[in-house]
Short mmCIF file of N, CA and C in Angstrom, two decimals:
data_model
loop_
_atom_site.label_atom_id
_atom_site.label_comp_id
_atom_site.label_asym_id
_atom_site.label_seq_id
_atom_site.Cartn_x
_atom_site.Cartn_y
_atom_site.Cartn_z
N UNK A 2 0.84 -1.18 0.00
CA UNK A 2 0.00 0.00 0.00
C UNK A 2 0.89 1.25 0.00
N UNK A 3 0.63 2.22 -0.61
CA UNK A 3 1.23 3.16 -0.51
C UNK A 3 0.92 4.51 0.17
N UNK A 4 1.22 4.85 1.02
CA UNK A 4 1.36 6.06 2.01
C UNK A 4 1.25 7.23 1.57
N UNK A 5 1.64 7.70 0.32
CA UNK A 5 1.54 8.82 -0.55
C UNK A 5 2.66 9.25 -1.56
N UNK A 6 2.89 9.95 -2.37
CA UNK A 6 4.30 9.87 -3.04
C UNK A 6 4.56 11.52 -2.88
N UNK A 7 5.37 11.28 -3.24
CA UNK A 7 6.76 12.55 -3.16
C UNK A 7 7.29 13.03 -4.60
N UNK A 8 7.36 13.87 -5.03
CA UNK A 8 8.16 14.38 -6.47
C UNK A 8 9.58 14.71 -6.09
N UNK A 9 10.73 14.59 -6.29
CA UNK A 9 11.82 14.98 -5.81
C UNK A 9 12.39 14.93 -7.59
N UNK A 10 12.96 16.29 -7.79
CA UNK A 10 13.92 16.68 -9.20
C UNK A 10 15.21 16.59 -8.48
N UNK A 11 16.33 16.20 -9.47
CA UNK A 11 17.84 16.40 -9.59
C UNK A 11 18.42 17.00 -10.66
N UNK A 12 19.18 17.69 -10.61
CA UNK A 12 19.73 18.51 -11.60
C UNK A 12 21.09 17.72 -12.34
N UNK A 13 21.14 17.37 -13.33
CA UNK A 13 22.54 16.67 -13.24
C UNK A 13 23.02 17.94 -14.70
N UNK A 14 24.07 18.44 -14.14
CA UNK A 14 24.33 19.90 -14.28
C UNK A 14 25.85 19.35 -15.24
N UNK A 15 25.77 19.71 -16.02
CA UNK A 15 26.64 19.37 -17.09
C UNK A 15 27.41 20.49 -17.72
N UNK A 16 29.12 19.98 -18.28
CA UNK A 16 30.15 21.19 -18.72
C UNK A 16 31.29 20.27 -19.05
N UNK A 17 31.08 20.46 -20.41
CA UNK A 17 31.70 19.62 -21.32
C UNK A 17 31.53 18.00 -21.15
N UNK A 18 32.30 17.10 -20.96
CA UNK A 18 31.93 15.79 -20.81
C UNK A 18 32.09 15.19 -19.24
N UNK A 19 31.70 15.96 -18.51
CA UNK A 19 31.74 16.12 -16.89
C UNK A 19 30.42 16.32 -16.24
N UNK A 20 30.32 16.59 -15.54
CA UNK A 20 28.83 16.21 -14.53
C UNK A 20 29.20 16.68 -13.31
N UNK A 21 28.21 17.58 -12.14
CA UNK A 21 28.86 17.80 -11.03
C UNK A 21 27.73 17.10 -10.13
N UNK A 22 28.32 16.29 -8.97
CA UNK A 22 28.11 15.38 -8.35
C UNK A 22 28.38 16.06 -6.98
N UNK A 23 27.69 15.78 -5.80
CA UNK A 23 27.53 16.30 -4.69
C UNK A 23 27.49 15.42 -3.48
N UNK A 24 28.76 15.36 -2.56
CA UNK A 24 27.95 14.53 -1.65
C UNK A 24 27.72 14.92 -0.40
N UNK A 25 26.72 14.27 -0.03
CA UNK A 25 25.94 14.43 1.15
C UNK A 25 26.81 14.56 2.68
N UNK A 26 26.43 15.67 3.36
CA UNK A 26 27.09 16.03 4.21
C UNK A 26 26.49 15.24 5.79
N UNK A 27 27.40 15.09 6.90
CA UNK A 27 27.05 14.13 7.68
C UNK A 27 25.95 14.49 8.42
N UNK A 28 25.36 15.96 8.53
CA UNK A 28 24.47 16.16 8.73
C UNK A 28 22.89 15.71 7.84
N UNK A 29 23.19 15.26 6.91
CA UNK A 29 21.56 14.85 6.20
C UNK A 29 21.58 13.16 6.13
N UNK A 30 20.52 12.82 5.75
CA UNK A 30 20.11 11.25 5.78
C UNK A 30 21.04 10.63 4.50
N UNK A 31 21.26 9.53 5.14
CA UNK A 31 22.34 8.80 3.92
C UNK A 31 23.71 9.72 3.47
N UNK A 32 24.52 9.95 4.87
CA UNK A 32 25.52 10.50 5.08
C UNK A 32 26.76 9.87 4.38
N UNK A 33 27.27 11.04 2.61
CA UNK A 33 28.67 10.30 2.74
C UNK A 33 27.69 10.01 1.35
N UNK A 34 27.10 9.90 0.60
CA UNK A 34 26.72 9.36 -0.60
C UNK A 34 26.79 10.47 -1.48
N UNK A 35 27.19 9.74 -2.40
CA UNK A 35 26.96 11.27 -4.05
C UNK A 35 25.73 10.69 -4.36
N UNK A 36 25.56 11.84 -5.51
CA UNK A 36 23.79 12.25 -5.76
C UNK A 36 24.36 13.67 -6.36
N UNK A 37 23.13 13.34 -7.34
CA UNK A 37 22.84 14.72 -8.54
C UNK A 37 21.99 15.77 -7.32
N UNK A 38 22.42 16.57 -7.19
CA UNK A 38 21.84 17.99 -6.43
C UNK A 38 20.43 17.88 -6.88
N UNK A 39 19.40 18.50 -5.58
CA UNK A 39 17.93 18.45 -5.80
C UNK A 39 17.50 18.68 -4.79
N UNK A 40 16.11 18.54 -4.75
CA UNK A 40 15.13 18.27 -3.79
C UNK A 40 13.14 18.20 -3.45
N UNK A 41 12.98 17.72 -2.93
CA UNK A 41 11.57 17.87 -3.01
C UNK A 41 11.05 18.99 -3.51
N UNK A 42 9.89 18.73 -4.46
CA UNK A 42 9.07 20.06 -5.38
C UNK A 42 8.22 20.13 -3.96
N UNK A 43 7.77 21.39 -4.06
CA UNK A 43 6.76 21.68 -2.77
C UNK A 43 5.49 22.13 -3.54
N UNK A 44 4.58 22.08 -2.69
CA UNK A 44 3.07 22.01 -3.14
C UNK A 44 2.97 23.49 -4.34
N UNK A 45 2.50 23.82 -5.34
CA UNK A 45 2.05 24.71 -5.96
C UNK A 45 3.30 24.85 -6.64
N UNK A 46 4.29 24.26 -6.35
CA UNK A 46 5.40 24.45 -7.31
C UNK A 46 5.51 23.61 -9.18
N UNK A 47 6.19 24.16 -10.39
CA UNK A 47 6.16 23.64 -11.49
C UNK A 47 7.57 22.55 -10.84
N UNK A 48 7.67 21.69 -12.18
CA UNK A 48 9.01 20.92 -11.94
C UNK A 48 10.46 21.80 -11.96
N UNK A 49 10.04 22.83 -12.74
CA UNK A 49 11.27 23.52 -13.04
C UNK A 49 11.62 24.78 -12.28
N UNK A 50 10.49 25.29 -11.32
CA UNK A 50 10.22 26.25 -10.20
C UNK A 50 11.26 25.53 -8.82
N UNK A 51 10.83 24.05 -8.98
CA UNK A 51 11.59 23.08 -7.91
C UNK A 51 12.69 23.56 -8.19
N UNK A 52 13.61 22.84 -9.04
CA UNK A 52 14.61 22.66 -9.84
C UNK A 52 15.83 23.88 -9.34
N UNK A 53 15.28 24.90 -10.22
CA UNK A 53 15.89 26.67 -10.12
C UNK A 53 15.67 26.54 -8.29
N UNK A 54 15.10 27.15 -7.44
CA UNK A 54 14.55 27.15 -6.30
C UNK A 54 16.12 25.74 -5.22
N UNK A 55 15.77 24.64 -5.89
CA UNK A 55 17.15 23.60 -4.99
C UNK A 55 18.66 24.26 -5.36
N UNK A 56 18.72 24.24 -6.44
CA UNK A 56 20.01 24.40 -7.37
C UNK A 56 20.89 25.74 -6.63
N UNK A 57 19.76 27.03 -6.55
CA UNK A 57 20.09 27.96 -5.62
C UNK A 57 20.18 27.72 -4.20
N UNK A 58 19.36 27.12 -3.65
CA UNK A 58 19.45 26.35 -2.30
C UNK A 58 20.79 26.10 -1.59
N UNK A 59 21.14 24.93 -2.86
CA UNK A 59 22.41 23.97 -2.36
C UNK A 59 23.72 24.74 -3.04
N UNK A 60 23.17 24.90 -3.98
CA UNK A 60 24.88 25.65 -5.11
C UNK A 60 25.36 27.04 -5.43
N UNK A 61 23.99 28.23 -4.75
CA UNK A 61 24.00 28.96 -5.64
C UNK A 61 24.02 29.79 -6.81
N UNK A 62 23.51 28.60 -7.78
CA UNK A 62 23.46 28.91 -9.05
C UNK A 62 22.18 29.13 -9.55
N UNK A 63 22.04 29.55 -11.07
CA UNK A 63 20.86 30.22 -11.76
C UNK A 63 20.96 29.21 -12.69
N UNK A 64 20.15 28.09 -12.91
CA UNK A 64 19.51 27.78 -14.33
C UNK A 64 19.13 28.54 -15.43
N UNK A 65 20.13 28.60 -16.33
CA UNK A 65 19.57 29.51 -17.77
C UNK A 65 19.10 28.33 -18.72
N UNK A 66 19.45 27.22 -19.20
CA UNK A 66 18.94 26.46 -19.80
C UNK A 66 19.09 24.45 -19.52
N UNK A 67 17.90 24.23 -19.09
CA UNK A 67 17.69 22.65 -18.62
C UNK A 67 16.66 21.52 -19.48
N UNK A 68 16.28 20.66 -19.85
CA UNK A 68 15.09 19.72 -19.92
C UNK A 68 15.04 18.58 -19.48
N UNK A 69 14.13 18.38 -18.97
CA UNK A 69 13.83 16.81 -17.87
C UNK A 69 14.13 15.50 -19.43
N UNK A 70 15.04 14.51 -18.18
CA UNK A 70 15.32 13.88 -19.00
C UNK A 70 15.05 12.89 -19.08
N UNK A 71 14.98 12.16 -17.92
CA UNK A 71 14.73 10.66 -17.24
C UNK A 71 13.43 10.78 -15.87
N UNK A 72 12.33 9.71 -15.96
CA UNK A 72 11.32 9.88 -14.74
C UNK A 72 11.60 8.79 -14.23
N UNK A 73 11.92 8.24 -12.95
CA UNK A 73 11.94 7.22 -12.42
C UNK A 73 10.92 7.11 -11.06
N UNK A 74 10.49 5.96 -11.12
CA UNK A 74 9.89 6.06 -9.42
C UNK A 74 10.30 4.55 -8.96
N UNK A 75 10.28 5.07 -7.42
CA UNK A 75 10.76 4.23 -6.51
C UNK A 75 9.89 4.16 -5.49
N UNK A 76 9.89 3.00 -4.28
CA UNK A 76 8.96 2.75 -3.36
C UNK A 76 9.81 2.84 -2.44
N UNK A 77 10.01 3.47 -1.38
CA UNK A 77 10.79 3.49 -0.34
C UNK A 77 9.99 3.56 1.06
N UNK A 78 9.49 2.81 2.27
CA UNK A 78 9.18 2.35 2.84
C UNK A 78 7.54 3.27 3.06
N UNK A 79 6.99 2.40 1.52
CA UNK A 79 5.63 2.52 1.51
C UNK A 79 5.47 3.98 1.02
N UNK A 80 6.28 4.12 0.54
CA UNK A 80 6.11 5.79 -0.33
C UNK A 80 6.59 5.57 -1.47
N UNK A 81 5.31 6.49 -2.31
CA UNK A 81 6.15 6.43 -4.06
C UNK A 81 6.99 7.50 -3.89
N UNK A 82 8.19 7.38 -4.62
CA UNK A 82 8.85 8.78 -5.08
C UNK A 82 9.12 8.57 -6.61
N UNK A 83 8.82 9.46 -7.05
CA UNK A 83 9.27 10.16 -8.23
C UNK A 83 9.82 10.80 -8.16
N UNK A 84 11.22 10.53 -9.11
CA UNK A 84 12.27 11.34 -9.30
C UNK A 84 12.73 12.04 -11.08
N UNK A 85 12.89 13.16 -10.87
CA UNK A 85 12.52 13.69 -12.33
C UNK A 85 13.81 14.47 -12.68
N UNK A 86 14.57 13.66 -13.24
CA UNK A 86 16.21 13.95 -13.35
C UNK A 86 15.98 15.04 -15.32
N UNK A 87 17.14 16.38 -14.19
CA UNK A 87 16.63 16.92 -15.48
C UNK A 87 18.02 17.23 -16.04
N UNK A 88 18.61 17.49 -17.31
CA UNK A 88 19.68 17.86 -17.84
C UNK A 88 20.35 19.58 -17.99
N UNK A 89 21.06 20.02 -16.90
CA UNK A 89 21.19 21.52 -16.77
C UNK A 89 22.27 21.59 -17.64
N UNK A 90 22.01 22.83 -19.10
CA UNK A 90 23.32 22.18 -20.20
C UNK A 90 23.64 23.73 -19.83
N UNK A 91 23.42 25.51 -18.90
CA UNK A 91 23.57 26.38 -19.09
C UNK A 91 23.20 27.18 -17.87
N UNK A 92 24.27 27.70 -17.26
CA UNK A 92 23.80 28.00 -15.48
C UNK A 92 24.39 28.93 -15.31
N UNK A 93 24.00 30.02 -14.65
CA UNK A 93 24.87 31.53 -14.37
C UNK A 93 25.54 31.43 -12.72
N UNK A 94 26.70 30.91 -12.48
CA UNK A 94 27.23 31.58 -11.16
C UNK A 94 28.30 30.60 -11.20
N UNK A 95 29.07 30.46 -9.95
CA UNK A 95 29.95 29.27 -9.94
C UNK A 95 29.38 28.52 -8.64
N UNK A 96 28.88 26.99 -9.12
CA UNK A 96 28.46 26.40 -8.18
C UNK A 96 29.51 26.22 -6.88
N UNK A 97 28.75 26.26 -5.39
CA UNK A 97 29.62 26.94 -4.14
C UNK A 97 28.36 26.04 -3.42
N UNK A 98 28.86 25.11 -2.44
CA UNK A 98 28.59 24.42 -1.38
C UNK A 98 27.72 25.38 -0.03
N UNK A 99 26.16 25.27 0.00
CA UNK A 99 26.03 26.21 0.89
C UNK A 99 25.12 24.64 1.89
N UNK A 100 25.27 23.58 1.82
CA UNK A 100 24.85 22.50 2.52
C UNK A 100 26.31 21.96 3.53
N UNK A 101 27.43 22.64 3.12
CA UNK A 101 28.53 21.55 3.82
C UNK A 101 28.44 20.40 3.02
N UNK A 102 27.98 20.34 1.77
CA UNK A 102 28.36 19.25 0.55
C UNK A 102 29.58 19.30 0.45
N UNK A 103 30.32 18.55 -0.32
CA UNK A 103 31.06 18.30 -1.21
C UNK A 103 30.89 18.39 -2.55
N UNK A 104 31.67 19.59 -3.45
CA UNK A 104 31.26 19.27 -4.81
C UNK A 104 32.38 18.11 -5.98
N UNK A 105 32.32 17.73 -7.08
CA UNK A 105 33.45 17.63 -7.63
C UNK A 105 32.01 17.34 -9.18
N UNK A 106 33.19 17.88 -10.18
CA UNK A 106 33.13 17.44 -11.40
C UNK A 106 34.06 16.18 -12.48
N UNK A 107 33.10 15.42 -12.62
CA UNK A 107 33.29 13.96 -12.94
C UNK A 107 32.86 13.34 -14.26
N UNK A 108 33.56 12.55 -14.88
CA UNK A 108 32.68 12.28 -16.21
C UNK A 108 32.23 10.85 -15.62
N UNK A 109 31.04 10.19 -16.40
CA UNK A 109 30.47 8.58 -16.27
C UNK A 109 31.20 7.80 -15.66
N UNK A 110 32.98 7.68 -16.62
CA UNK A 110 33.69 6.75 -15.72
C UNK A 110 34.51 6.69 -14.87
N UNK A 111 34.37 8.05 -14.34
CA UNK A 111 35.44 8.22 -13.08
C UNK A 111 34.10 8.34 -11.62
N UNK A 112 32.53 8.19 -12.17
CA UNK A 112 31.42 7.60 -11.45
C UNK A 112 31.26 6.72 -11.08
N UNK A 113 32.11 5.96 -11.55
CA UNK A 113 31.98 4.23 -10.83
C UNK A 113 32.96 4.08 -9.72
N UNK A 114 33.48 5.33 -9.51
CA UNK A 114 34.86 4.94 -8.26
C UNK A 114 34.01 5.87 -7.10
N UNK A 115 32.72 6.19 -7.14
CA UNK A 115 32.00 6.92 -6.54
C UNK A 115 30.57 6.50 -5.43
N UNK A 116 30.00 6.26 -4.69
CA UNK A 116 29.25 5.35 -3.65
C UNK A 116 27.91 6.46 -3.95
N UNK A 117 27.38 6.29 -5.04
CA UNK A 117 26.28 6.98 -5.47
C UNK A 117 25.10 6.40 -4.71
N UNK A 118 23.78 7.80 -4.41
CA UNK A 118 22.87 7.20 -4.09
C UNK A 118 22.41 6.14 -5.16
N UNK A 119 21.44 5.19 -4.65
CA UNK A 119 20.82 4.11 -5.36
C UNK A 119 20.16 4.29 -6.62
N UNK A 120 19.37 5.30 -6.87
CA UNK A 120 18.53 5.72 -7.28
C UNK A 120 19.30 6.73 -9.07
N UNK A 121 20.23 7.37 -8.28
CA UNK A 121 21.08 8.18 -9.10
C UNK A 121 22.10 6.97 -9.72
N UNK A 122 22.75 5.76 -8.85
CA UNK A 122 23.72 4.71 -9.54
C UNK A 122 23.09 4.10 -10.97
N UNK A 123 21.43 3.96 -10.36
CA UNK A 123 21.12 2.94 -11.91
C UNK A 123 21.45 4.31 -12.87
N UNK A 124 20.90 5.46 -13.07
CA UNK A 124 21.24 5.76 -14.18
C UNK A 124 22.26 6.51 -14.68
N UNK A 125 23.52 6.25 -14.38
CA UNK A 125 24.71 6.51 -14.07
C UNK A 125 25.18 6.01 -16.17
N UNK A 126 24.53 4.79 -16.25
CA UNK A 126 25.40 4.18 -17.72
C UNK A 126 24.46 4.50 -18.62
N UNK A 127 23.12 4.63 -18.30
CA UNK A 127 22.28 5.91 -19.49
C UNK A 127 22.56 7.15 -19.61
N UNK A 128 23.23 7.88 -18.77
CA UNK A 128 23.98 9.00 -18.70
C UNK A 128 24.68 9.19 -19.41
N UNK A 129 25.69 8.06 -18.92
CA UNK A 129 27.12 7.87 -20.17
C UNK A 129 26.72 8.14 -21.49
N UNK A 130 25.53 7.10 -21.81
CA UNK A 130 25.47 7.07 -23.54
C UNK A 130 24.69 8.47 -24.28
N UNK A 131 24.22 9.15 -23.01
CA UNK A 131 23.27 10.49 -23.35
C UNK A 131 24.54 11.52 -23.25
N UNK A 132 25.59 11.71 -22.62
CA UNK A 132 26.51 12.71 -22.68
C UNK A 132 27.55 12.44 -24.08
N UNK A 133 27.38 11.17 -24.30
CA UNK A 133 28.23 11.16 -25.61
C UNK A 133 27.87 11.42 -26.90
N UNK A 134 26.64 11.39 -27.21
CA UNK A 134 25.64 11.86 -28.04
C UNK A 134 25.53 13.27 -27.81
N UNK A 135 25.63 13.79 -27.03
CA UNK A 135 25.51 15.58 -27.17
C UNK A 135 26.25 16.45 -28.07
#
């Protein structure tokens, strides 16, 4: 049965054949994991209101140009989540840690030496084949 679901966007923020990857600081849940920057859309919000709104949150940056790329959902103890991974190809500022994250920029296969959330690992090698095609 399901409890209710959740929308949660990630930004997987792209510059040249690299990707910036974030990890989780020991203060938040699942301490110590990378993950594409994001967070829960809140009520009355668009996907891309979320999106702009986290990105500044966590990085201080401005989305100038993104499109959702991948929808996944997951069940995590009796909750749907949907996760709505979007492709940021154009961003105004220099992304800057305001969570006590960790940032680094990484391409696909220097991602596999990386302890990604679960969710973000599966699509780690559809990534790959979508950044090489760009």
């Amino acid at each position: 049965m399901t409890v209710g679901s959740i929308d949660v966007v990630a930004g997987i923020i792209v510059r040249d054949d690299r990707f910036l990857a974030a990890r989780r600081s020991l203060s938040m849940s699942e301490p110590g994991f990378w993950e594409f920057p994001g967070g829960k859309v809140e009520a009355e919000e668009t996907l891309g209101q979320a999106l702009a709104r986290e990105l500044d949150e966590e990085l201080s940056i401005a989305i100038d140009a993104f499109s959702l790329w991948k929808v996944k959902e997951k069940k995590v103890k009796g909750r749907e989540i949907r996760l709505f991974f979007h492709l940021v190809t154009e961003f105004s500022g220099a992304p800057t840690p305001r969570e006590s994250q960790e940032l680094a920029w990484i391409t696909c296969e220097e991602a596999r030496g990386y302890s990604f959330l679960p969710a973000d690992e599966e699509i780690l090698s559809e990534l790959s084949t979508c950044l090489q095609t760009r």
